[in-house]
Coordinates of C-alpha atoms and ligand atoms in Angstrom, one line a residue:
M1 CA 8.9 11.4 -23.7
T2 CA 11.6 11.2 -26.1
G3 CA 14.6 8.4 -25.9
G4 CA 17.4 8.3 -23.7
L5 CA 15.6 8.8 -20.2
R6 CA 17.3 9.2 -16.9
V7 CA 15.6 6.3 -15.0
A8 CA 15.6 5.8 -11.3
L9 CA 14.9 2.1 -10.9
T10 CA 13.9 0.6 -7.6
G11 CA 14.2 -3.1 -6.6
A12 CA 17.1 -3.2 -8.8
A13 CA 18.9 -6.4 -7.1
G14 CA 15.5 -8.3 -7.9
S15 CA 14.7 -10.7 -10.4
L16 CA 12.4 -8.4 -12.7
A17 CA 14.9 -5.5 -12.7
A18 CA 17.4 -8.3 -13.8
D19 CA 15.1 -8.9 -16.7
V20 CA 14.5 -5.5 -17.8
I21 CA 17.9 -3.4 -17.0
P22 CA 20.0 -4.9 -19.9
G23 CA 17.2 -4.0 -22.3
L24 CA 16.6 -0.4 -21.1
L25 CA 20.2 0.0 -21.3
E26 CA 20.2 -1.2 -25.1
R27 CA 17.3 1.2 -25.6
G28 CA 19.5 4.3 -24.7
H29 CA 18.1 5.0 -21.1
R30 CA 20.6 5.8 -18.4
I31 CA 19.7 4.1 -14.9
T32 CA 20.3 4.9 -11.4
A33 CA 19.6 1.6 -9.7
I34 CA 18.2 1.7 -6.1
D35 CA 18.1 -1.3 -3.7
E36 CA 18.9 -2.2 -0.1
R37 CA 20.8 -5.4 -1.2
P38 CA 24.0 -5.3 -3.0
L39 CA 24.1 -4.0 -6.4
S40 CA 27.8 -5.3 -7.5
A41 CA 26.1 -7.6 -10.3
L42 CA 25.1 -4.6 -12.5
P43 CA 26.4 -3.4 -15.7
E44 CA 29.5 -0.6 -15.1
E45 CA 27.3 2.2 -16.7
V46 CA 24.6 1.7 -14.2
R47 CA 24.8 4.0 -11.3
T48 CA 24.2 2.4 -8.1
V49 CA 22.7 3.5 -4.5
E50 CA 22.3 0.9 -1.9
C51 CA 19.7 2.4 0.1
S52 CA 16.1 1.6 1.7
I53 CA 13.2 3.1 0.0
T54 CA 11.8 3.9 3.4
D55 CA 14.6 6.3 4.0
R56 CA 13.1 9.2 2.5
E57 CA 16.5 11.6 2.9
E58 CA 18.5 8.9 0.8
L59 CA 15.8 8.2 -1.3
A60 CA 15.4 11.9 -2.4
A61 CA 19.1 12.3 -3.0
A62 CA 19.1 8.9 -5.2
V63 CA 16.1 10.1 -7.4
A64 CA 17.1 13.6 -8.0
S65 CA 17.9 14.6 -11.4
S66 CA 16.0 11.7 -12.9
D67 CA 13.3 11.9 -15.4
V68 CA 11.3 9.0 -14.3
I69 CA 11.2 6.6 -11.6
V70 CA 10.5 2.6 -12.3
H71 CA 9.3 1.5 -9.0
L72 CA 10.0 -2.5 -8.4
A73 CA 11.0 -2.5 -4.8
G74 CA 8.8 -4.3 -2.5
I75 CA 7.8 -7.6 -0.8
P76 CA 6.6 -9.7 -3.6
L77 CA 4.6 -12.5 -2.0
E78 CA 2.5 -12.7 1.1
A79 CA 4.0 -11.6 4.5
P80 CA 3.2 -10.2 8.0
W81 CA 0.9 -7.0 7.8
Q82 CA 3.5 -4.7 9.4
D83 CA 6.2 -5.6 6.8
I84 CA 3.9 -5.2 4.0
L85 CA 2.7 -1.6 5.4
A86 CA 6.2 -0.6 5.9
V87 CA 7.4 -1.7 2.4
N88 CA 4.8 -1.9 0.1
V89 CA 2.4 0.7 1.2
D90 CA 4.7 3.6 3.1
G91 CA 7.7 2.8 0.6
T92 CA 5.1 3.5 -2.3
Q93 CA 4.3 6.6 -0.9
A94 CA 7.6 7.7 -0.3
I95 CA 8.7 7.0 -3.8
L96 CA 5.6 9.3 -5.1
E97 CA 6.7 12.1 -2.6
A98 CA 10.1 12.1 -3.6
A99 CA 8.8 12.2 -7.3
R100 CA 6.9 15.5 -6.5
I101 CA 9.4 17.2 -4.3
E102 CA 11.9 16.3 -6.9
G103 CA 9.8 17.6 -9.9
I104 CA 10.0 14.0 -11.5
S105 CA 6.9 13.9 -14.0
R106 CA 6.2 10.0 -14.2
V107 CA 6.3 7.1 -12.2
V108 CA 5.7 3.7 -13.2
L109 CA 4.5 1.7 -10.3
A110 CA 5.0 -2.5 -10.3
S111 CA 1.5 -3.7 -9.2
S112 CA 0.2 -7.1 -9.4
I113 CA -2.4 -9.3 -10.6
H114 CA -2.9 -10.2 -7.0
A115 CA -4.6 -6.7 -6.4
A116 CA -7.5 -8.0 -8.3
G117 CA -7.0 -11.8 -7.4
F118 CA -10.5 -12.5 -6.4
V119 CA -11.9 -11.7 -9.9
P120 CA -13.3 -14.8 -11.4
V121 CA -11.5 -16.3 -14.2
P122 CA -13.9 -15.0 -17.3
P123 CA -15.4 -17.8 -19.8
E124 CA -13.4 -18.6 -22.7
G125 CA -13.2 -15.9 -25.2
E126 CA -13.8 -13.2 -22.6
F127 CA -11.0 -10.8 -21.0
V128 CA -10.9 -9.0 -17.7
P129 CA -10.2 -5.5 -18.3
D130 CA -7.1 -3.9 -17.2
D131 CA -8.8 -1.4 -14.7
V132 CA -11.0 -4.1 -13.0
A133 CA -11.9 -2.7 -9.7
A134 CA -9.6 -4.2 -7.0
R135 CA -10.5 -7.6 -5.2
P136 CA -7.2 -8.4 -3.3
D137 CA -6.4 -11.9 -2.5
T138 CA -3.9 -11.5 0.3
F139 CA -2.3 -8.5 2.3
Y140 CA 0.4 -8.5 -0.5
G141 CA -2.7 -7.8 -3.1
A142 CA -4.3 -5.2 -0.6
S143 CA -0.9 -3.3 -0.6
K144 CA -0.9 -3.3 -4.6
A145 CA -4.2 -1.6 -4.5
M146 CA -3.2 0.5 -2.3
L147 CA -0.1 1.5 -4.4
E148 CA -2.7 2.0 -7.5
S149 CA -4.7 4.4 -5.4
L150 CA -1.5 6.3 -4.0
G151 CA -0.7 6.4 -7.8
A152 CA -4.2 7.7 -8.9
L153 CA -4.0 10.4 -5.7
Y154 CA -0.6 11.9 -7.2
N155 CA -1.9 11.8 -10.5
D156 CA -4.9 13.8 -9.6
R157 CA -3.7 16.2 -7.3
H158 CA -0.3 16.5 -8.5
G159 CA -0.3 15.9 -12.2
I160 CA 2.1 13.1 -12.1
D161 CA 1.8 10.5 -15.1
V162 CA 1.6 7.4 -13.2
V163 CA 1.4 3.9 -14.9
C164 CA 0.5 1.0 -12.6
L165 CA 1.8 -2.3 -14.3
R166 CA -0.7 -5.2 -13.1
I167 CA 2.2 -8.0 -13.4
A168 CA 0.9 -11.2 -13.8
S169 CA 3.3 -14.1 -13.7
R170 CA 7.1 -12.9 -14.7
F171 CA 9.0 -15.9 -15.1
P172 CA 12.1 -17.2 -17.4
R173 CA 9.2 -19.7 -18.8
P174 CA 5.5 -20.7 -17.8
M175 CA 6.0 -23.0 -14.8
D176 CA 2.2 -24.7 -14.9
E177 CA -0.6 -24.8 -16.8
R178 CA -2.1 -21.4 -15.3
M179 CA 0.6 -19.4 -16.6
L180 CA -0.4 -20.6 -20.2
S181 CA -2.7 -17.6 -19.6
T182 CA -1.0 -15.4 -17.4
W183 CA 2.8 -15.8 -18.4
L184 CA 4.7 -12.3 -18.8
S185 CA 8.0 -13.2 -20.5
P186 CA 11.3 -11.5 -19.4
D187 CA 11.5 -9.8 -22.9
D188 CA 7.9 -8.6 -23.0
A189 CA 8.7 -7.1 -19.3
T190 CA 11.4 -5.1 -20.9
R191 CA 9.0 -4.0 -23.8
L192 CA 6.2 -3.2 -21.3
V193 CA 8.5 -0.9 -19.0
H194 CA 10.0 1.0 -22.1
A195 CA 6.4 1.7 -23.5
S196 CA 5.4 2.7 -19.9
L197 CA 8.6 5.1 -20.5
M198 CA 7.8 6.3 -23.9
I199 CA 4.0 7.0 -24.2
S200 CA 3.2 10.8 -24.1
R201 CA 1.5 12.2 -21.2
P202 CA -0.4 8.8 -20.1
G203 CA -1.9 10.3 -16.9
Y204 CA -3.1 7.6 -15.0
R205 CA -3.4 4.2 -16.2
L206 CA -3.8 0.4 -15.1
V207 CA -2.3 -1.8 -17.5
W208 CA -1.8 -5.6 -17.3
G209 CA 1.7 -7.1 -17.4
V210 CA 1.2 -10.0 -19.7
S211 CA 2.5 -11.7 -22.7
A212 CA 0.5 -12.5 -26.0
N213 CA -0.7 -15.8 -24.8
S214 CA -3.2 -17.7 -27.0
A215 CA -5.0 -19.1 -23.7
G216 CA -4.7 -15.5 -22.2
Y217 CA -8.0 -13.8 -20.1
L218 CA -6.2 -10.6 -19.5
S219 CA -7.2 -7.8 -21.6
P220 CA -4.6 -6.6 -24.2
R221 CA -6.5 -3.2 -24.6
G222 CA -4.6 -1.2 -21.8
G223 CA -1.0 -2.4 -23.1
R224 CA -1.5 -1.5 -26.8
A225 CA -3.0 1.9 -25.4
I226 CA 0.5 2.5 -24.2
G227 CA 2.3 1.3 -27.5
Y228 CA 3.2 -2.3 -25.8
E229 CA 3.5 -4.9 -28.2
P230 CA 4.0 -8.3 -26.4
Q231 CA 5.8 -10.9 -28.9
D232 CA 5.6 -14.2 -26.7
D233 CA 3.3 -16.5 -26.4
A234 CA 3.3 -19.3 -23.6
A235 CA 1.3 -21.8 -26.2
V236 CA 5.1 -22.6 -27.3
Y237 CA 5.6 -24.3 -23.9
A238 CA 2.1 -26.2 -23.8
S239 CA 3.0 -29.7 -24.9
A240 CA 6.2 -29.7 -22.7
L241 CA 4.1 -28.8 -19.6
A242 CA 1.5 -31.4 -20.6
E243 CA 4.3 -34.1 -20.6
R244 CA 5.5 -33.2 -17.2
S245 CA 2.0 -32.9 -15.6
A246 CA 1.6 -36.6 -16.1
H247 CA 4.0 -36.9 -13.4
D248 CA 3.8 -33.7 -11.7
Q249 CA 0.3 -32.9 -9.9
T250 CA 1.5 -29.2 -9.4
I251 CA 1.5 -28.3 -13.0
G252 CA -2.3 -28.9 -13.9
L253 CA -5.0 -26.3 -12.9
S254 CA -5.8 -26.0 -9.1
E255 CA -9.6 -25.4 -8.1
W256 CA -8.2 -21.9 -7.2
E257 CA -6.7 -21.4 -10.4
R258 CA -9.7 -22.4 -12.3
R259 CA -11.9 -20.3 -10.5
F260 CA -10.0 -16.7 -9.6
I261 CA -7.1 -15.1 -11.5
G262 CA -5.3 -14.8 -8.3
G263 CA -5.0 -18.5 -8.2
E264 CA -3.5 -20.1 -5.2
F265 CA -3.0 -16.7 -3.5
C266 CA -6.8 -17.1 -3.1
S267 CA -6.2 -20.1 -1.1
A268 CA -5.8 -20.4 3.0
E269 CA -2.1 -21.0 2.1
P270 CA -0.9 -18.1 -0.4
P271 CA 2.7 -18.5 -1.1
R272 CA 4.8 -16.7 1.5
F273 CA 7.9 -14.4 1.4
I274 CA 11.0 -15.6 2.8
P275 CA 13.4 -12.6 3.7
F276 CA 16.7 -12.9 1.7
A277 CA 18.7 -12.6 5.1
E278 CA 16.8 -16.0 6.4
R279 CA 17.4 -17.6 2.7
E280 CA 21.0 -17.1 2.6
Q281 CA 21.2 -18.7 6.4
S282 CA 19.4 -21.9 4.9
Ligands
NAD301 N1 7.8 -11.6 -10.4 C1 6.6 -11.6 -10.6 O1 5.7 -12.5 -11.4 C2 5.7 -10.3 -10.2 C3 4.1 -10.5 -10.4 C4 3.5 -9.4 -10.0 C5 4.3 -8.1 -9.3 N2 5.5 -8.2 -9.1 C6 6.1 -6.9 -8.4 O2 7.1 -6.8 -9.1 C7 8.2 -6.3 -8.2 C8 9.5 -7.0 -8.5 O3 9.3 -8.3 -8.3 P1 10.3 -9.1 -8.2 O4 9.8 -10.5 -8.5 O5 11.6 -8.8 -8.9 O6 10.9 -9.4 -6.7 P2 12.2 -9.5 -6.1 O7 12.1 -10.0 -4.6 O8 13.4 -10.3 -6.6 O9 12.7 -8.1 -6.2 C9 12.4 -7.0 -5.2 C10 13.5 -6.1 -4.7 O10 13.1 -5.0 -4.0 C11 14.0 -4.9 -2.9 N3 13.5 -4.2 -1.6 C12 12.5 -4.8 -0.8 N4 12.5 -3.7 0.1 C13 13.4 -2.7 -0.3 C14 13.3 -1.4 0.6 N5 12.7 -1.4 1.6 N6 14.4 -0.6 -0.1 C15 15.0 -1.0 -1.1 N7 14.9 -2.2 -1.8 C16 13.9 -3.0 -1.1 C17 14.7 -6.3 -2.6 O11 16.0 -6.1 -2.0 C18 14.9 -7.0 -4.1 O12 15.7 -6.9 -4.5 C19 7.5 -6.1 -7.1 O13 6.9 -5.1 -6.5 C20 6.6 -7.5 -7.2 O14 5.3 -7.2 -6.3 C21 6.2 -9.3 -9.6

């Protein structure tokens, strides 16, 4: 694909979108921002559509005339199965179906490390391949495995290029020792999404969404193959984290984080999603 694409971006009021939208605009893309929450905080040149991805008619109208869909909308943590099913599974199918109906040839899907969370942390110096088989750690992770599976279906059956980004830990900076291995910086997130838009005819791909961390164990190969060149390394924050860990027990590696790439999501108490409406009330 060539520069200056018309990008329909779902989940545009979310935190990952806030990281990537400015950089995509700088790189010449034109964005239609889609979210069910208010989108007033976005730059003026962004077209905004407030709708749920589960409303198929509104969604089709919102993505029409786009070159590509970047699908970030979803429940990003553990939640009741019926909610996950409606938003993350049915919502993703709605996105891919809208792409098929509207003749959109590429979809970039936000998957997650939690699609493969029960994969063991490899020995030092070894890497988990981008396309390691799904081993979900939660209903959330299972919905991302289904997202990947739907992506494969729409590629094989309908020829739509589908790049699934298995995002690890996207935060402004690493928050704990695990993220020395799994951090995805905001700038690298932008580089990753841009690479997914620009690579010529990717077909179906699974790619780790991770920065160039010295302590990383997620393979950089899938990223390199689509032209993603991460620039950031969580090691820059290692000494600050070590200092804080002296008086904050949440920073060091837990047993789950030593064993599985999904870390605490593999425990009996995975981090749970609190709906935005409830957060505003509290
Ligand atoms: N942040 C991370 O570290 C991380 C890691 C792995 C995967 N991901 C994935 O990346 C994506 C974005 O994550 P985030 O951290 O920005 O989450 P977020 O919660 O900040 O943003 C998600 C956005 O999706 C919107 N949304 C939810 N349901 C919707 C619906 N039915 N219709 C329209 N919009 C809807 C929400 O309003 C929200 O603005 C998610 O799919 C998440 O699973 C994120």
